[in-house]
Coordinates of N, CA, C and O in Angstrom, one line a residue:
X285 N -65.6 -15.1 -31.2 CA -65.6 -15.7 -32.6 C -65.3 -14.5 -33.5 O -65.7 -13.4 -33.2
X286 N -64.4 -14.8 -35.1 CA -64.2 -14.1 -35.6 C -64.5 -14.2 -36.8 O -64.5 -15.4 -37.0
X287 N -64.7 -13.6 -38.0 CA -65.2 -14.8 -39.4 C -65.0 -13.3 -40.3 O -65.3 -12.1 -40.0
X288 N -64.5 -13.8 -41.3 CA -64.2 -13.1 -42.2 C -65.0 -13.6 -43.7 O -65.1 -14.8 -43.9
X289 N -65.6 -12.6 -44.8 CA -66.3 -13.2 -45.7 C -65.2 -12.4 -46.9 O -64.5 -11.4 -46.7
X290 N -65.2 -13.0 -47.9 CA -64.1 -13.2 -49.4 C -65.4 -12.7 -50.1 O -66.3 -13.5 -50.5
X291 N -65.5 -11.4 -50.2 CA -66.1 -11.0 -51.2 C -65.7 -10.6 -52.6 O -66.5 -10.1 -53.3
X292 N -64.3 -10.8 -53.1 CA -64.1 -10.7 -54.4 C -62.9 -12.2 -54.8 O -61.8 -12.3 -55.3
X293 N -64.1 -13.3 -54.4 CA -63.3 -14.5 -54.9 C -63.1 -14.9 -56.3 O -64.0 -15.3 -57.0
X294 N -61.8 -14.8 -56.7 CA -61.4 -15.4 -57.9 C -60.5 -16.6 -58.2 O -60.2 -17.2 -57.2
X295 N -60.1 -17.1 -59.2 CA -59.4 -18.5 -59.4 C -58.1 -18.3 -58.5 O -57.5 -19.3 -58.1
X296 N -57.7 -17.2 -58.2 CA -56.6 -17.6 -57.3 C -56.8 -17.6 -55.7 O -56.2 -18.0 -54.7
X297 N -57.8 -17.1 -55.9 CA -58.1 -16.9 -54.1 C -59.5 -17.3 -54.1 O -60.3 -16.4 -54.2
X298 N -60.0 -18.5 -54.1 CA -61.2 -19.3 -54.1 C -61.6 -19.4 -52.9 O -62.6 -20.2 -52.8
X299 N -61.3 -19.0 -51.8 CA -62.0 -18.8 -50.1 C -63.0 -17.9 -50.5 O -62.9 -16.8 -51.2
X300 N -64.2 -18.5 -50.1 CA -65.6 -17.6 -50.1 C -65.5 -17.0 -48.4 O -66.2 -16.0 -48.3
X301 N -64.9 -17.3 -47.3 CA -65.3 -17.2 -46.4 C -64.1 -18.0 -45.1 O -63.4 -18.9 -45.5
X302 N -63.9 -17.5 -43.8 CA -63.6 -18.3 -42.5 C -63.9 -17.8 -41.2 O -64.0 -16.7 -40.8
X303 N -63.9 -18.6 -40.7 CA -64.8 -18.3 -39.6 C -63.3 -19.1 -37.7 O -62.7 -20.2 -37.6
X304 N -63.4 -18.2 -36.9 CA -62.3 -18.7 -36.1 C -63.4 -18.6 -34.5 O -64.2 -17.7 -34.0
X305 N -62.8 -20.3 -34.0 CA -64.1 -20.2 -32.8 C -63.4 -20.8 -31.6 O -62.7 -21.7 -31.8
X306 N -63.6 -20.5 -30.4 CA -62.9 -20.6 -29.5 C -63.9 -22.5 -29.0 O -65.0 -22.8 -28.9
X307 N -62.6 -23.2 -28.7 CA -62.6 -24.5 -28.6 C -63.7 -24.8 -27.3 O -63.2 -25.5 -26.3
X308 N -65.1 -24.4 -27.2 CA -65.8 -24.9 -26.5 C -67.1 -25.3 -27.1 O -67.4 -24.9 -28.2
X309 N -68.0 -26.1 -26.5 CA -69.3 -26.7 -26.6 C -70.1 -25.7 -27.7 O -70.4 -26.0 -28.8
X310 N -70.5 -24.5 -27.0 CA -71.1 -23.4 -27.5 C -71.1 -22.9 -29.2 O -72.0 -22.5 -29.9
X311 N -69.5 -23.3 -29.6 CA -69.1 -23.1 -30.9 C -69.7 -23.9 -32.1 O -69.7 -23.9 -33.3
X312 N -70.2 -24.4 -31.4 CA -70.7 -25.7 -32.8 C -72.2 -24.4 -33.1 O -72.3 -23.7 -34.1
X313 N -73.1 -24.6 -32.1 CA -74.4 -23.9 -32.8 C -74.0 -23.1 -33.5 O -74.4 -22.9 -34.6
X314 N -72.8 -22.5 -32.8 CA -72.7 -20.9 -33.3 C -72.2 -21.3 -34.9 O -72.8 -21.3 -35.9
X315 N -70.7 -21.7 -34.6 CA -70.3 -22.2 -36.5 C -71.5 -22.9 -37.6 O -71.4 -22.8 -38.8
X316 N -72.8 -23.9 -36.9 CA -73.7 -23.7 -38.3 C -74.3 -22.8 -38.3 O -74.6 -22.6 -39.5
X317 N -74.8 -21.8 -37.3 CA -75.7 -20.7 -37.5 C -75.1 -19.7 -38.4 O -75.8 -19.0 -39.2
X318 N -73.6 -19.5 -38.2 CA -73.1 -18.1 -39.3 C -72.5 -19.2 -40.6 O -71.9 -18.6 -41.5
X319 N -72.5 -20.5 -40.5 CA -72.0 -20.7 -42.2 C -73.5 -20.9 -42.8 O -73.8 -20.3 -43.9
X320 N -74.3 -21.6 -42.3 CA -75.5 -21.4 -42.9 C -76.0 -20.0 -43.5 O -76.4 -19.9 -44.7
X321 N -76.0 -19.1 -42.6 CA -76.5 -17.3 -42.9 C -75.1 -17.2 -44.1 O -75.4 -16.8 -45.2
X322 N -74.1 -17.5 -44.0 CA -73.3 -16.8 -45.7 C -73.4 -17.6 -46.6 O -73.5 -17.1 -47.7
X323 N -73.3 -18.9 -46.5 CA -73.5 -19.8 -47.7 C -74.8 -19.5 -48.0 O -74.6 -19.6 -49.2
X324 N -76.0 -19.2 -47.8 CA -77.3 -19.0 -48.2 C -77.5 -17.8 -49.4 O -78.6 -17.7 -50.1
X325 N -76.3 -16.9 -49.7 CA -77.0 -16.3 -50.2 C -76.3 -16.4 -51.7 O -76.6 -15.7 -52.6
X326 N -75.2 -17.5 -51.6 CA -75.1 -18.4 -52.8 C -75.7 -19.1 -53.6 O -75.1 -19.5 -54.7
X327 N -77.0 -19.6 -53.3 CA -77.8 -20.5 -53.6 C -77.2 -21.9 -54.1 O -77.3 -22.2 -55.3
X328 N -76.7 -22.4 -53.4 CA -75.9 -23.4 -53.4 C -77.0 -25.0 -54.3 O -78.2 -25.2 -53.9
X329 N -76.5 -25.6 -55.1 CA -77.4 -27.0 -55.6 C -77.5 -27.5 -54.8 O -78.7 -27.7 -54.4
X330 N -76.3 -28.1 -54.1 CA -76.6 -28.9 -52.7 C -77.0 -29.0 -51.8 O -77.5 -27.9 -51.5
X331 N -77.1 -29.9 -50.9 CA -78.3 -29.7 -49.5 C -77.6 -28.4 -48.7 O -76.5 -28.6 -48.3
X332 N -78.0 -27.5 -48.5 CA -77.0 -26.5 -47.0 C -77.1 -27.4 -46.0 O -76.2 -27.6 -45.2
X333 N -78.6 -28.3 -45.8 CA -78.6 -28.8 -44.4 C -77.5 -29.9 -44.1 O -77.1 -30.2 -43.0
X334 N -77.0 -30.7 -45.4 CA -76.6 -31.6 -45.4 C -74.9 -30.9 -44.8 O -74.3 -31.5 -43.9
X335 N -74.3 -29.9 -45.3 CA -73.5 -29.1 -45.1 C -72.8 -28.9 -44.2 O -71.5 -29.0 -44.0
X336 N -74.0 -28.5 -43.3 CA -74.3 -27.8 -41.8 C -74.1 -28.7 -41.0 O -73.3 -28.8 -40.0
X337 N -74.9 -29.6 -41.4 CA -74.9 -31.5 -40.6 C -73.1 -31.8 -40.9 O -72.8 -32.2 -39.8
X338 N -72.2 -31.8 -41.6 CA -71.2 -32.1 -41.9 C -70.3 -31.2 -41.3 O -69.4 -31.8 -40.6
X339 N -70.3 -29.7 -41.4 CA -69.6 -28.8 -40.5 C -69.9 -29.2 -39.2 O -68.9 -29.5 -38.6
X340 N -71.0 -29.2 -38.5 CA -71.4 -29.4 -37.1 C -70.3 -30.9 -36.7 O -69.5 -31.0 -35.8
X341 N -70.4 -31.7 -37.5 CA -69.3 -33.0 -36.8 C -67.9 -32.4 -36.7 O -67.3 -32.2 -35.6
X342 N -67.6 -32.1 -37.7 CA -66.3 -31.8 -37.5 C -65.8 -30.8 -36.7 O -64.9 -30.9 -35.8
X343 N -66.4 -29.6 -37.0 CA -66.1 -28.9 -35.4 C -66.2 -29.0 -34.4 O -65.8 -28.1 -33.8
X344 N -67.0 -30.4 -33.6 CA -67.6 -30.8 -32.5 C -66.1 -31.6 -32.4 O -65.2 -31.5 -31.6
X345 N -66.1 -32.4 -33.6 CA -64.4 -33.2 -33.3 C -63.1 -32.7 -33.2 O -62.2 -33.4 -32.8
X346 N -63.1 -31.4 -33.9 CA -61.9 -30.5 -33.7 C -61.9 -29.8 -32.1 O -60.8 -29.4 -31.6
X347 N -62.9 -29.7 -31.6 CA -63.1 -29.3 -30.2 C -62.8 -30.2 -28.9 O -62.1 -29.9 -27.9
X348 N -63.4 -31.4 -29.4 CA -63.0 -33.0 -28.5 C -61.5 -33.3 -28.5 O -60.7 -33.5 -27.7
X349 N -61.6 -33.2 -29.7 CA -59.6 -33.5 -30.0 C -58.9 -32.7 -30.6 O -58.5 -33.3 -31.6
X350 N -58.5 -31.7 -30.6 CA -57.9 -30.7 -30.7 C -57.1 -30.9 -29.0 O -57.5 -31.4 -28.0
X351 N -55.8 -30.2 -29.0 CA -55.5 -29.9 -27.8 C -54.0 -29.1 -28.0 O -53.3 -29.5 -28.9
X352 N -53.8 -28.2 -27.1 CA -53.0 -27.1 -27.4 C -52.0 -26.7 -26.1 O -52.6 -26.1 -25.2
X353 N -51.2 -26.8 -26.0 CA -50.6 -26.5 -24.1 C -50.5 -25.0 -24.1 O -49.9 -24.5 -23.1
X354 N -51.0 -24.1 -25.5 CA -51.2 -22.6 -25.4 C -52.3 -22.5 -26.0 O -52.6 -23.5 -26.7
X355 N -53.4 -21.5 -25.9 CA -54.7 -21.0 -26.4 C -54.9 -21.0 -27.8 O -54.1 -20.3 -28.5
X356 N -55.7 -21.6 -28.2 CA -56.0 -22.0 -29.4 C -57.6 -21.9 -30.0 O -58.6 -21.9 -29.2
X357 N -57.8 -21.7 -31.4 CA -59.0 -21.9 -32.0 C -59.4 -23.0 -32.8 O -58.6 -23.9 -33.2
X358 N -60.4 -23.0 -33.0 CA -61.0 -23.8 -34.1 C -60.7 -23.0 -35.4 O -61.2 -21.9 -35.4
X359 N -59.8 -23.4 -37.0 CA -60.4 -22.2 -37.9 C -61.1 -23.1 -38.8 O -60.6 -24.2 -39.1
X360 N -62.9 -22.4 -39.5 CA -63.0 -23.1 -40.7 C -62.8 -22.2 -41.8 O -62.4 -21.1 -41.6
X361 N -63.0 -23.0 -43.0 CA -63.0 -22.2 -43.9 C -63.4 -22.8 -45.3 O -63.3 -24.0 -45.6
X362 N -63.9 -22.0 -45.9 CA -65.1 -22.9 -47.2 C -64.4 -22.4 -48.5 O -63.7 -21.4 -48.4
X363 N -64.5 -23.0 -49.8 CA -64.3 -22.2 -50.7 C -64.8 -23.1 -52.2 O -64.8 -24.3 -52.5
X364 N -65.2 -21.8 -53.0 CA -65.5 -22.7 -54.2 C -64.5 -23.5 -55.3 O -63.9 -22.7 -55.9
X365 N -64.3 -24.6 -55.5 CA -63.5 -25.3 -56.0 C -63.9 -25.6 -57.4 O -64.4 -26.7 -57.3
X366 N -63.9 -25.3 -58.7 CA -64.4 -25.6 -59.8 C -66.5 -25.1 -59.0 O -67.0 -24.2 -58.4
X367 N -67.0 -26.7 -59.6 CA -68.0 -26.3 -59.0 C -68.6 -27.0 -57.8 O -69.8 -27.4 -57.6
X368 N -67.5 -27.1 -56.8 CA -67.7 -28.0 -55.8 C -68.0 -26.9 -54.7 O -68.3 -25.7 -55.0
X369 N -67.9 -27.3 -53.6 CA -67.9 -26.9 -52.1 C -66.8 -27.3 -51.3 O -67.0 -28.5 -51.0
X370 N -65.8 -26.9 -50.9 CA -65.1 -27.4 -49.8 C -65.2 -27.1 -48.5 O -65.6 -25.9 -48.4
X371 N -65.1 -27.7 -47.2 CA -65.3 -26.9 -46.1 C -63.9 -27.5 -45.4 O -63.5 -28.6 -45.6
X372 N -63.4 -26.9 -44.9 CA -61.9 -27.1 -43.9 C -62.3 -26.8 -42.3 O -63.0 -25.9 -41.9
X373 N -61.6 -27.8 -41.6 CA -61.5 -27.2 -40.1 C -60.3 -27.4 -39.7 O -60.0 -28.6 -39.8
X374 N -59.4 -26.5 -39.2 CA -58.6 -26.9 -38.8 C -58.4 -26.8 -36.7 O -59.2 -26.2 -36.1
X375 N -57.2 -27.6 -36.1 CA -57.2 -27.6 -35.0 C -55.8 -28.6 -35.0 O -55.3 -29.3 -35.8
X376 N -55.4 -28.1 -33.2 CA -54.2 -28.1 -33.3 C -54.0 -29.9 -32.6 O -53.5 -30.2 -31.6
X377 N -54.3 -30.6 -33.2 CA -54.8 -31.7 -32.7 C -53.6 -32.9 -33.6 O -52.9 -32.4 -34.5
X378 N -53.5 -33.5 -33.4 CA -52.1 -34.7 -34.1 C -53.1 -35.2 -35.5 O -54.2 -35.7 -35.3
X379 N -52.6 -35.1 -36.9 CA -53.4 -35.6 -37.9 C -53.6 -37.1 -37.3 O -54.7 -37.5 -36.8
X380 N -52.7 -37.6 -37.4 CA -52.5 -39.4 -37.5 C -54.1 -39.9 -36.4 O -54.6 -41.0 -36.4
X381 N -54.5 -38.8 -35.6 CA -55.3 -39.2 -34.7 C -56.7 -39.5 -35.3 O -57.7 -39.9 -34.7
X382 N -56.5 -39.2 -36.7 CA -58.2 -38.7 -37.2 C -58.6 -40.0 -38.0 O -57.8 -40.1 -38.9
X383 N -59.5 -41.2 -38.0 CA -59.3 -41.9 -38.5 C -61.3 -42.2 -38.4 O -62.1 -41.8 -37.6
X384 N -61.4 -43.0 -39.5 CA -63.0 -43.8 -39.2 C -62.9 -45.0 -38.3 O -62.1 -46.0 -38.4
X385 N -64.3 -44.6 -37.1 CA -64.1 -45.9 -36.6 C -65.3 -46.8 -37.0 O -66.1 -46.5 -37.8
X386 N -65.2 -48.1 -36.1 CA -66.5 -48.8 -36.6 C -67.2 -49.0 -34.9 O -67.2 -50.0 -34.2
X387 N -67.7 -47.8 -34.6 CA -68.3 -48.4 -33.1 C -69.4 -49.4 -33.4 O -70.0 -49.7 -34.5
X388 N -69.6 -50.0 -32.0 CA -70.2 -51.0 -32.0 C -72.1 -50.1 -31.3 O -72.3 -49.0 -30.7
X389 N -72.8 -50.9 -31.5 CA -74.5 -50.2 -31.7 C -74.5 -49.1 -29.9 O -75.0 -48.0 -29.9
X390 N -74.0 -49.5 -29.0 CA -74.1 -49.1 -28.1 C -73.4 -48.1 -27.4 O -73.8 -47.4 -26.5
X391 N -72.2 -48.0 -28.2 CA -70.8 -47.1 -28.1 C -71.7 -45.4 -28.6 O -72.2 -45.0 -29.6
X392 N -71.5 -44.7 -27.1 CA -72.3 -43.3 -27.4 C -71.4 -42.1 -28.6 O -71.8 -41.0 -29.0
X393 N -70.4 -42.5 -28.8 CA -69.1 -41.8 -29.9 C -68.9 -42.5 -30.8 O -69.1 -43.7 -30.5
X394 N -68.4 -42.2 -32.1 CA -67.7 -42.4 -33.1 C -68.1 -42.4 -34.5 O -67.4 -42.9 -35.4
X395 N -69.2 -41.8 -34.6 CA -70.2 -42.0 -35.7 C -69.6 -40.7 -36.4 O -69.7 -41.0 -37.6
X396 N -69.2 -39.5 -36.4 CA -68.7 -37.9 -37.2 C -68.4 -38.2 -38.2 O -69.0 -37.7 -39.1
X397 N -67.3 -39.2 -38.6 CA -66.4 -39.7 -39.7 C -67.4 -40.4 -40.5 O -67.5 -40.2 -41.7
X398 N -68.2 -41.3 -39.8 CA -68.8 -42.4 -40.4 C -69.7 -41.6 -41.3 O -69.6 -41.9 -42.5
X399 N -70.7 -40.3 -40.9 CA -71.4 -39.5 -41.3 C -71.3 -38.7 -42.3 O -72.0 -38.4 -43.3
X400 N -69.8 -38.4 -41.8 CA -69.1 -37.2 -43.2 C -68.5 -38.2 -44.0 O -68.0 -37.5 -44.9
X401 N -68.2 -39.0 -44.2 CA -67.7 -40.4 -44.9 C -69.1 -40.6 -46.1 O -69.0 -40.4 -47.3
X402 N -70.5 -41.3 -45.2 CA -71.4 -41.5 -46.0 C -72.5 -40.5 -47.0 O -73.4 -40.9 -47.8
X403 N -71.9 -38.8 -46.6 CA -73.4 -37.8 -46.5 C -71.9 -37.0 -48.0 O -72.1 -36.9 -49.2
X404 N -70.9 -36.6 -47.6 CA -70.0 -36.0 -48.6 C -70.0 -36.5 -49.7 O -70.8 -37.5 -49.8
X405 N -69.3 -36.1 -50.9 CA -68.8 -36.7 -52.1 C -67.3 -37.5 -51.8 O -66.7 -38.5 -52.4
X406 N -66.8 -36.3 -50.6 CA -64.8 -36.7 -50.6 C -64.4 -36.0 -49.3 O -64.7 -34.9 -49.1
X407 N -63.9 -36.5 -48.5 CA -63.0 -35.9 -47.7 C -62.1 -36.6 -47.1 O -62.0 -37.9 -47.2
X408 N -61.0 -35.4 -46.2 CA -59.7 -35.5 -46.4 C -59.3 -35.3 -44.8 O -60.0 -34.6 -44.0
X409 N -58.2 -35.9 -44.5 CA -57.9 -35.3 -43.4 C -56.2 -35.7 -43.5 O -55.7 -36.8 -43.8
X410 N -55.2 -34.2 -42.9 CA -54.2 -34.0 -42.5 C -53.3 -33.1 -42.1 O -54.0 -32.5 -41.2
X411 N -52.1 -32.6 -42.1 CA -51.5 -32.0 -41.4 C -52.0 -30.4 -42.0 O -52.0 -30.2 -43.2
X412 N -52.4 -29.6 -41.3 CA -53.0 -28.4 -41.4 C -52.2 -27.6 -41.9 O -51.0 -27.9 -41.6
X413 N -52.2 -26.1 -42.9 CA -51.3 -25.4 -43.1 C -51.0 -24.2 -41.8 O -50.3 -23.2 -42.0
X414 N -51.5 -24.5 -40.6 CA -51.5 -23.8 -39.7 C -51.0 -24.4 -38.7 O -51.0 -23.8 -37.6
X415 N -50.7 -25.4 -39.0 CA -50.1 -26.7 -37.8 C -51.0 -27.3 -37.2 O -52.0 -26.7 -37.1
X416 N -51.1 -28.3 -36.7 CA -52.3 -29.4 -36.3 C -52.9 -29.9 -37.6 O -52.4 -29.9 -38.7
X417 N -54.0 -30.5 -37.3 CA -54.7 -31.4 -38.1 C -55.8 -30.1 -39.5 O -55.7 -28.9 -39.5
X418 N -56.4 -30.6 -40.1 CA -57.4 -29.9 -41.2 C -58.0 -31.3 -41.5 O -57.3 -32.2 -41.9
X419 N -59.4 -31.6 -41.2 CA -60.2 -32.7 -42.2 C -60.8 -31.6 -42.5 O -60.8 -30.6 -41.8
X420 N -61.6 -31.7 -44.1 CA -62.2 -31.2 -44.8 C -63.4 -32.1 -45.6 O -63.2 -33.4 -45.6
X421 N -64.5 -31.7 -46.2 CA -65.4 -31.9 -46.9 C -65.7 -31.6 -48.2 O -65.8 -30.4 -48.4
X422 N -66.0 -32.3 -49.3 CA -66.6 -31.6 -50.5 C -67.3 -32.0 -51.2 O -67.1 -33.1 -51.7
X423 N -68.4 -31.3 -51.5 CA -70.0 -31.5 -52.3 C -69.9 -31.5 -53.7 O -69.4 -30.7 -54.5
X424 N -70.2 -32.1 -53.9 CA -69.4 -31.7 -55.7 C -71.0 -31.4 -56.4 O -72.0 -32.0 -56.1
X425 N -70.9 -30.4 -57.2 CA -72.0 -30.1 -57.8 C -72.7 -29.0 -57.0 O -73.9 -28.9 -57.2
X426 N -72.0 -28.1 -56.1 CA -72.8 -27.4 -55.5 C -72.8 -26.0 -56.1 O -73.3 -25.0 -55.5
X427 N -72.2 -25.9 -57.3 CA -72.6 -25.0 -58.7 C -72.7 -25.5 -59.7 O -72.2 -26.7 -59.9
X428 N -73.6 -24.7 -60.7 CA -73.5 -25.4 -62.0 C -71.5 -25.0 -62.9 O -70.7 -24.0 -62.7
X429 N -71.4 -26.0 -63.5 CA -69.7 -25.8 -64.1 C -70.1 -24.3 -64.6 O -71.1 -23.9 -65.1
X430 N -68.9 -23.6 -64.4 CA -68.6 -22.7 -65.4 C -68.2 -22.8 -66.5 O -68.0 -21.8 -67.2

């Protein structure tokens, strides 16, 4: 794992932070345990846990579906937007694939979308600037406006 933190974020370069994780099970604890430890010392309005809960789906789903016929990562990447939160994941996965489903009560998958759908303010999913897919997240209010 590799993660990089944006210590002199300004209006043109609004990345607070990214973090790059190799496409297995293990990555998920690890990606909420170090976005939680840098987003914390922002004091963010919004829930972190709610955040972390939202990062944790999506990189569990960029892991599941993601797929690469060369070695590949998970990258996220957070950044302050006005005074919102965004969180990005990208993976080298087909956008068109990313969709909400409506599983049925018994179905042990499909609920990530449903979650980050009902728990966000907004998100997004499409063709990555890195190639593959990017869904993203954003909390709105998670500063006060400047």
């Amino acid at each position: 794992m590799a993660y990089a933190i944006d210590r002199y974020r300004c209006a043109e370069s609004p990345r607070l932070g990214a973090m790059s994780l190799h496409p297995v099970a293990e990555s998920v604890p690890r990606a909420r345990r170090w976005f939680r430890k840098f987003v914390t010392p922002y004091q963010l309005s919004c829930s972190v846990d709610d955040c972390v809960l939202l990062l944790s789906e999506l990189v569990t789903n960029a892991v599941v579906h993601g797929t690469s016929d060369t070695p590949w990562l998970v990258r996220v990447e957070w950044f302050r937007v006005e005074a919102s939160l965004r969180v990005e994941v990208h993976n080298p996965g087909l956008p068109e694939s990313v969709r909400l489903r409506c599983p049925e009560a018994d179905d042990a998958h499909g609920r990530g979308l449903l979650l980050v759908d009902s728990v966000a303010d907004s998100w997004h999913a499409g063709p990555s600037r890195f190639g593959g897919t990017v869904v993203s997240f954003e909390m709105s209010g998670a500063w006060p406006p400047s």
